[in-house]
PDB file of C-alpha atoms in Angstrom:
ATOM      1  CA  UNK A   1       4.835  68.136  36.469  1.00 75.00           C
ATOM      2  CA  UNK A   2       3.363  67.338  33.070  1.00 78.00           C
ATOM      3  CA  UNK A   3       0.170  69.102  34.127  1.00 82.00           C
ATOM      4  CA  UNK A   4       2.154  72.214  34.960  1.00 84.00           C
ATOM      5  CA  UNK A   5       3.876  72.212  31.576  1.00 85.00           C
ATOM      6  CA  UNK A   6       0.584  71.797  29.751  1.00 84.00           C
ATOM      7  CA  UNK A   7      -1.083  74.507  31.814  1.00 85.00           C
ATOM      8  CA  UNK A   8       1.812  76.904  31.289  1.00 85.00           C
ATOM      9  CA  UNK A   9       1.887  76.227  27.505  1.00 86.00           C
ATOM     10  CA  UNK A  10      -1.852  76.749  27.292  1.00 87.00           C
ATOM     11  CA  UNK A  11      -1.614  80.071  29.154  1.00 85.00           C
ATOM     12  CA  UNK A  12       1.211  81.274  26.894  1.00 85.00           C
ATOM     13  CA  UNK A  13      -0.716  80.257  23.770  1.00 84.00           C
ATOM     14  CA  UNK A  14      -3.864  82.060  24.931  1.00 84.00           C
ATOM     15  CA  UNK A  15      -1.840  85.149  25.850  1.00 83.00           C
ATOM     16  CA  UNK A  16      -0.110  85.183  22.421  1.00 84.00           C
ATOM     17  CA  UNK A  17      -3.409  84.610  20.626  1.00 82.00           C
ATOM     18  CA  UNK A  18      -5.153  87.393  22.461  1.00 83.00           C
ATOM     19  CA  UNK A  19      -2.217  89.698  21.794  1.00 82.00           C
ATOM     20  CA  UNK A  20      -2.817  89.397  18.032  1.00 82.00           C
ATOM     21  CA  UNK A  21      -5.147  91.663  16.125  1.00 88.00           C
ATOM     22  CA  UNK A  22      -7.932  90.255  13.873  1.00 87.00           C
ATOM     23  CA  UNK A  23      -5.866  90.493  10.713  1.00 90.00           C
ATOM     24  CA  UNK A  24      -2.975  88.509  12.249  1.00 88.00           C
ATOM     25  CA  UNK A  25      -5.388  85.897  13.634  1.00 84.00           C
ATOM     26  CA  UNK A  26      -7.013  85.450  10.190  1.00 90.00           C
ATOM     27  CA  UNK A  27      -3.580  85.138   8.602  1.00 90.00           C
ATOM     28  CA  UNK A  28      -2.478  82.492  11.131  1.00 87.00           C
ATOM     29  CA  UNK A  29      -5.763  80.573  10.694  1.00 89.00           C
ATOM     30  CA  UNK A  30      -5.319  80.704   6.907  1.00 93.00           C
ATOM     31  CA  UNK A  31      -1.732  79.463   7.176  1.00 92.00           C
ATOM     32  CA  UNK A  32      -2.788  76.683   9.571  1.00 92.00           C
ATOM     33  CA  UNK A  33      -5.574  75.642   7.190  1.00 95.00           C
ATOM     34  CA  UNK A  34      -3.138  75.690   4.234  1.00 95.00           C
ATOM     35  CA  UNK A  35      -0.621  73.615   6.189  1.00 94.00           C
ATOM     36  CA  UNK A  36      -3.335  71.082   7.091  1.00 94.00           C
ATOM     37  CA  UNK A  37      -4.410  70.859   3.432  1.00 94.00           C
ATOM     38  CA  UNK A  38      -0.822  70.329   2.271  1.00 93.00           C
ATOM     39  CA  UNK A  39      -0.216  67.655   4.886  1.00 93.00           C
ATOM     40  CA  UNK A  40      -3.478  65.947   3.957  1.00 93.00           C
ATOM     41  CA  UNK A  41      -2.520  66.008   0.275  1.00 93.00           C
ATOM     42  CA  UNK A  42       1.071  64.776   0.682  1.00 92.00           C
ATOM     43  CA  UNK A  43       0.284  62.159   3.325  1.00 92.00           C
ATOM     44  CA  UNK A  44      -2.970  60.723   1.929  1.00 92.00           C
ATOM     45  CA  UNK A  45      -3.957  61.903  -1.543  1.00 93.00           C
ATOM     46  CA  UNK A  46      -0.636  61.895  -3.454  1.00 94.00           C
ATOM     47  CA  UNK A  47       0.499  58.400  -2.321  1.00 93.00           C
ATOM     48  CA  UNK A  48      -2.961  57.041  -3.146  1.00 92.00           C
ATOM     49  CA  UNK A  49      -2.830  58.583  -6.632  1.00 94.00           C
ATOM     50  CA  UNK A  50       0.643  57.151  -7.211  1.00 94.00           C
ATOM     51  CA  UNK A  51      -0.593  53.752  -6.089  1.00 93.00           C
ATOM     52  CA  UNK A  52      -3.556  53.939  -8.464  1.00 95.00           C
ATOM     53  CA  UNK A  53      -1.312  54.917 -11.402  1.00 95.00           C
ATOM     54  CA  UNK A  54       1.114  52.114 -10.629  1.00 96.00           C
ATOM     55  CA  UNK A  55      -1.722  49.619 -10.291  1.00 95.00           C
ATOM     56  CA  UNK A  56      -3.191  50.720 -13.625  1.00 96.00           C
ATOM     57  CA  UNK A  57       0.190  50.222 -15.324  1.00 96.00           C
ATOM     58  CA  UNK A  58       0.532  46.783 -13.768  1.00 96.00           C
ATOM     59  CA  UNK A  59      -3.032  45.941 -14.797  1.00 96.00           C
ATOM     60  CA  UNK A  60      -2.248  46.742 -18.436  1.00 96.00           C
ATOM     61  CA  UNK A  61       0.848  44.535 -18.296  1.00 95.00           C
ATOM     62  CA  UNK A  62      -1.076  41.744 -16.574  1.00 96.00           C
ATOM     63  CA  UNK A  63      -3.828  41.908 -19.216  1.00 96.00           C
ATOM     64  CA  UNK A  64      -1.220  41.665 -21.978  1.00 96.00           C
ATOM     65  CA  UNK A  65       0.356  38.687 -20.236  1.00 96.00           C
ATOM     66  CA  UNK A  66      -3.050  37.072 -19.846  1.00 96.00           C
ATOM     67  CA  UNK A  67      -3.825  37.557 -23.545  1.00 96.00           C
ATOM     68  CA  UNK A  68      -0.459  36.009 -24.450  1.00 96.00           C
ATOM     69  CA  UNK A  69      -1.052  33.098 -22.102  1.00 96.00           C
ATOM     70  CA  UNK A  70      -4.527  32.501 -23.502  1.00 96.00           C
ATOM     71  CA  UNK A  71      -3.236  32.456 -27.086  1.00 96.00           C
ATOM     72  CA  UNK A  72      -0.410  30.117 -26.059  1.00 95.00           C
ATOM     73  CA  UNK A  73      -2.924  27.885 -24.282  1.00 94.00           C
ATOM     74  CA  UNK A  74      -4.950  27.626 -27.499  1.00 95.00           C
ATOM     75  CA  UNK A  75      -1.820  26.754 -29.466  1.00 92.00           C
ATOM     76  CA  UNK A  76      -0.844  24.156 -26.876  1.00 88.00           C
ATOM     77  CA  UNK A  77      -4.339  22.691 -27.027  1.00 89.00           C
ATOM     78  CA  UNK A  78      -4.138  22.384 -30.820  1.00 87.00           C
ATOM     79  CA  UNK A  79      -0.675  20.825 -30.585  1.00 80.00           C
ATOM     80  CA  UNK A  80      -1.880  18.407 -27.943  1.00 77.00           C
ATOM     81  CA  UNK A  81      -4.778  17.325 -30.157  1.00 81.00           C
ATOM     82  CA  UNK A  82      -2.368  16.821 -33.071  1.00 76.00           C
ATOM     83  CA  UNK A  83       0.042  14.858 -30.884  1.00 71.00           C
ATOM     84  CA  UNK A  84      -2.743  12.641 -29.572  1.00 72.00           C
ATOM     85  CA  UNK A  85      -3.902  11.955 -33.146  1.00 71.00           C
ATOM     86  CA  UNK A  86      -0.362  11.000 -34.121  1.00 66.00           C
ATOM     87  CA  UNK A  87       0.013   8.722 -31.101  1.00 66.00           C
ATOM     88  CA  UNK A  88      -3.220   6.905 -31.982  1.00 67.00           C
ATOM     89  CA  UNK A  89      -1.944   6.014 -35.458  1.00 69.00           C
ATOM     90  CA  UNK A  90       1.329   4.020 -35.438  1.00 69.00           C
ATOM     91  CA  UNK A  91       1.783   4.563 -39.190  1.00 75.00           C
ATOM     92  CA  UNK A  92       1.963   8.327 -38.609  1.00 75.00           C
ATOM     93  CA  UNK A  93       4.618   7.809 -35.927  1.00 75.00           C
ATOM     94  CA  UNK A  94       6.674   5.617 -38.264  1.00 76.00           C
ATOM     95  CA  UNK A  95       6.396   8.168 -41.082  1.00 79.00           C
ATOM     96  CA  UNK A  96       7.210  11.081 -38.739  1.00 79.00           C
ATOM     97  CA  UNK A  97      10.293   9.311 -37.380  1.00 79.00           C
ATOM     98  CA  UNK A  98      11.492   8.662 -40.938  1.00 81.00           C
ATOM     99  CA  UNK A  99      10.948  12.311 -41.918  1.00 83.00           C
ATOM    100  CA  UNK A 100      12.794  13.621 -38.849  1.00 81.00           C
ATOM    101  CA  UNK A 101      15.634  11.127 -39.375  1.00 80.00           C
ATOM    102  CA  UNK A 102      16.045  12.295 -42.981  1.00 83.00           C
ATOM    103  CA  UNK A 103      16.011  15.942 -41.876  1.00 82.00           C
ATOM    104  CA  UNK A 104      18.917  15.180 -39.528  1.00 76.00           C
ATOM    105  CA  UNK A 105      20.737  13.196 -42.206  1.00 77.00           C
ATOM    106  CA  UNK A 106      20.341   9.888 -40.407  1.00 75.00           C
ATOM    107  CA  UNK A 107      20.287   6.823 -42.644  1.00 76.00           C
ATOM    108  CA  UNK A 108      19.713   3.214 -41.719  1.00 74.00           C
ATOM    109  CA  UNK A 109      17.452   3.704 -38.709  1.00 76.00           C
ATOM    110  CA  UNK A 110      15.030   0.862 -38.251  1.00 73.00           C
ATOM    111  CA  UNK A 111      11.727   1.427 -36.498  1.00 75.00           C
ATOM    112  CA  UNK A 112       9.781  -1.313 -34.748  1.00 72.00           C
ATOM    113  CA  UNK A 113       6.358  -0.875 -33.238  1.00 73.00           C
ATOM    114  CA  UNK A 114       6.411  -2.869 -29.985  1.00 71.00           C
ATOM    115  CA  UNK A 115       3.083  -1.599 -28.653  1.00 68.00           C
ATOM    116  CA  UNK A 116       0.701  -3.638 -26.563  1.00 67.00           C
ATOM    117  CA  UNK A 117      -2.994  -3.076 -25.906  1.00 63.00           C
ATOM    118  CA  UNK A 118      -2.456  -0.315 -23.345  1.00 67.00           C
ATOM    119  CA  UNK A 119       0.840   1.324 -24.273  1.00 68.00           C
ATOM    120  CA  UNK A 120       2.260   2.765 -27.470  1.00 70.00           C
ATOM    121  CA  UNK A 121       5.933   1.830 -27.762  1.00 76.00           C
ATOM    122  CA  UNK A 122       8.515   2.074 -30.522  1.00 74.00           C
ATOM    123  CA  UNK A 123      12.064   0.823 -30.789  1.00 79.00           C
ATOM    124  CA  UNK A 124      14.603   2.749 -32.854  1.00 78.00           C
ATOM    125  CA  UNK A 125      17.807   1.026 -33.853  1.00 79.00           C
ATOM    126  CA  UNK A 126      20.746   2.508 -35.706  1.00 80.00           C
ATOM    127  CA  UNK A 127      24.430   1.807 -36.184  1.00 80.00           C
ATOM    128  CA  UNK A 128      27.421   4.094 -36.617  1.00 78.00           C
ATOM    129  CA  UNK A 129      25.582   7.368 -36.057  1.00 79.00           C
ATOM    130  CA  UNK A 130      26.902  10.444 -34.226  1.00 80.00           C
ATOM    131  CA  UNK A 131      25.540  10.618 -30.678  1.00 80.00           C
ATOM    132  CA  UNK A 132      24.599  14.302 -31.101  1.00 82.00           C
ATOM    133  CA  UNK A 133      22.455  13.348 -34.131  1.00 81.00           C
ATOM    134  CA  UNK A 134      20.672  10.737 -32.028  1.00 80.00           C
ATOM    135  CA  UNK A 135      19.990  13.289 -29.305  1.00 83.00           C
ATOM    136  CA  UNK A 136      18.676  15.812 -31.850  1.00 84.00           C
ATOM    137  CA  UNK A 137      16.355  13.153 -33.304  1.00 82.00           C
ATOM    138  CA  UNK A 138      15.043  12.127 -29.881  1.00 83.00           C
ATOM    139  CA  UNK A 139      14.499  15.764 -28.808  1.00 86.00           C
ATOM    140  CA  UNK A 140      12.541  16.598 -31.937  1.00 84.00           C
ATOM    141  CA  UNK A 141      10.446  13.440 -31.598  1.00 80.00           C
ATOM    142  CA  UNK A 142       9.629  14.409 -28.041  1.00 81.00           C
ATOM    143  CA  UNK A 143       8.610  17.931 -29.088  1.00 80.00           C
ATOM    144  CA  UNK A 144       6.357  16.734 -31.896  1.00 76.00           C
ATOM    145  CA  UNK A 145       4.832  13.605 -30.352  1.00 74.00           C
ATOM    146  CA  UNK A 146       5.542  13.729 -26.591  1.00 71.00           C
ATOM    147  CA  UNK A 147       7.203  10.335 -26.947  1.00 76.00           C
ATOM    148  CA  UNK A 148       9.714   9.835 -24.173  1.00 79.00           C
ATOM    149  CA  UNK A 149      12.793   7.662 -24.058  1.00 79.00           C
ATOM    150  CA  UNK A 150      12.167   4.719 -21.766  1.00 77.00           C
ATOM    151  CA  UNK A 151      15.317   2.662 -22.386  1.00 79.00           C
ATOM    152  CA  UNK A 152      18.449   3.826 -24.159  1.00 78.00           C
ATOM    153  CA  UNK A 153      21.313   1.475 -24.942  1.00 79.00           C
ATOM    154  CA  UNK A 154      24.380   2.936 -26.628  1.00 79.00           C
ATOM    155  CA  UNK A 155      27.419   1.021 -27.786  1.00 80.00           C
ATOM    156  CA  UNK A 156      30.568   2.730 -28.979  1.00 80.00           C
ATOM    157  CA  UNK A 157      31.318   2.168 -32.655  1.00 76.00           C
ATOM    158  CA  UNK A 158      34.681   1.738 -34.284  1.00 77.00           C
ATOM    159  CA  UNK A 159      34.438   5.229 -35.785  1.00 76.00           C
ATOM    160  CA  UNK A 160      35.254   8.054 -33.330  1.00 76.00           C
ATOM    161  CA  UNK A 161      32.173   9.925 -32.070  1.00 74.00           C
ATOM    162  CA  UNK A 162      29.827   7.291 -33.495  1.00 77.00           C
ATOM    163  CA  UNK A 163      27.528   4.979 -31.571  1.00 79.00           C
ATOM    164  CA  UNK A 164      25.168   2.126 -32.208  1.00 77.00           C
ATOM    165  CA  UNK A 165      22.004   2.857 -30.320  1.00 75.00           C
ATOM    166  CA  UNK A 166      18.764   1.182 -29.364  1.00 77.00           C
ATOM    167  CA  UNK A 167      16.097   3.514 -27.992  1.00 77.00           C
ATOM    168  CA  UNK A 168      12.713   2.447 -26.708  1.00 76.00           C
ATOM    169  CA  UNK A 169      10.138   5.220 -26.765  1.00 75.00           C
ATOM    170  CA  UNK A 170       6.741   5.266 -25.109  1.00 71.00           C
ATOM    171  CA  UNK A 171       3.797   7.583 -25.446  1.00 67.00           C
TER     172      UNK A 171
END
């Protein structure tokens, strides 16, 4: 059955084609060629060009991101070197803690270096200080020195919102 349909369609196509004059045949061939070109362009060329443009835009953005990341990596490297230098010198840590405490308006904080041969450790002790001020001090110390709180003991003071705190930091 399929063979009959194909054979019949082929016969009709040949009959129609032969019934056309040369001018009509050339016009149909030109239109067929134009249609093929348009299909080729809109199916293959145009999507590829759009993909290339989009990729070029993304490449520019990625290069900008890379440049930003590289500059940030340099800054982080410099900060890391500074932090390591500070951690190697306990006097710098003591001085830095005092400076940060004064910036936050904290008075009466005592600093003890309880380091051993392998680990750098400090103990901060203060009485009747607002808990939020303690947290701000500890956050800034962490940012500048990478010291982390190991043990934190807080006792409520008589004054509302005030605590007595002992914090052990390690580097």
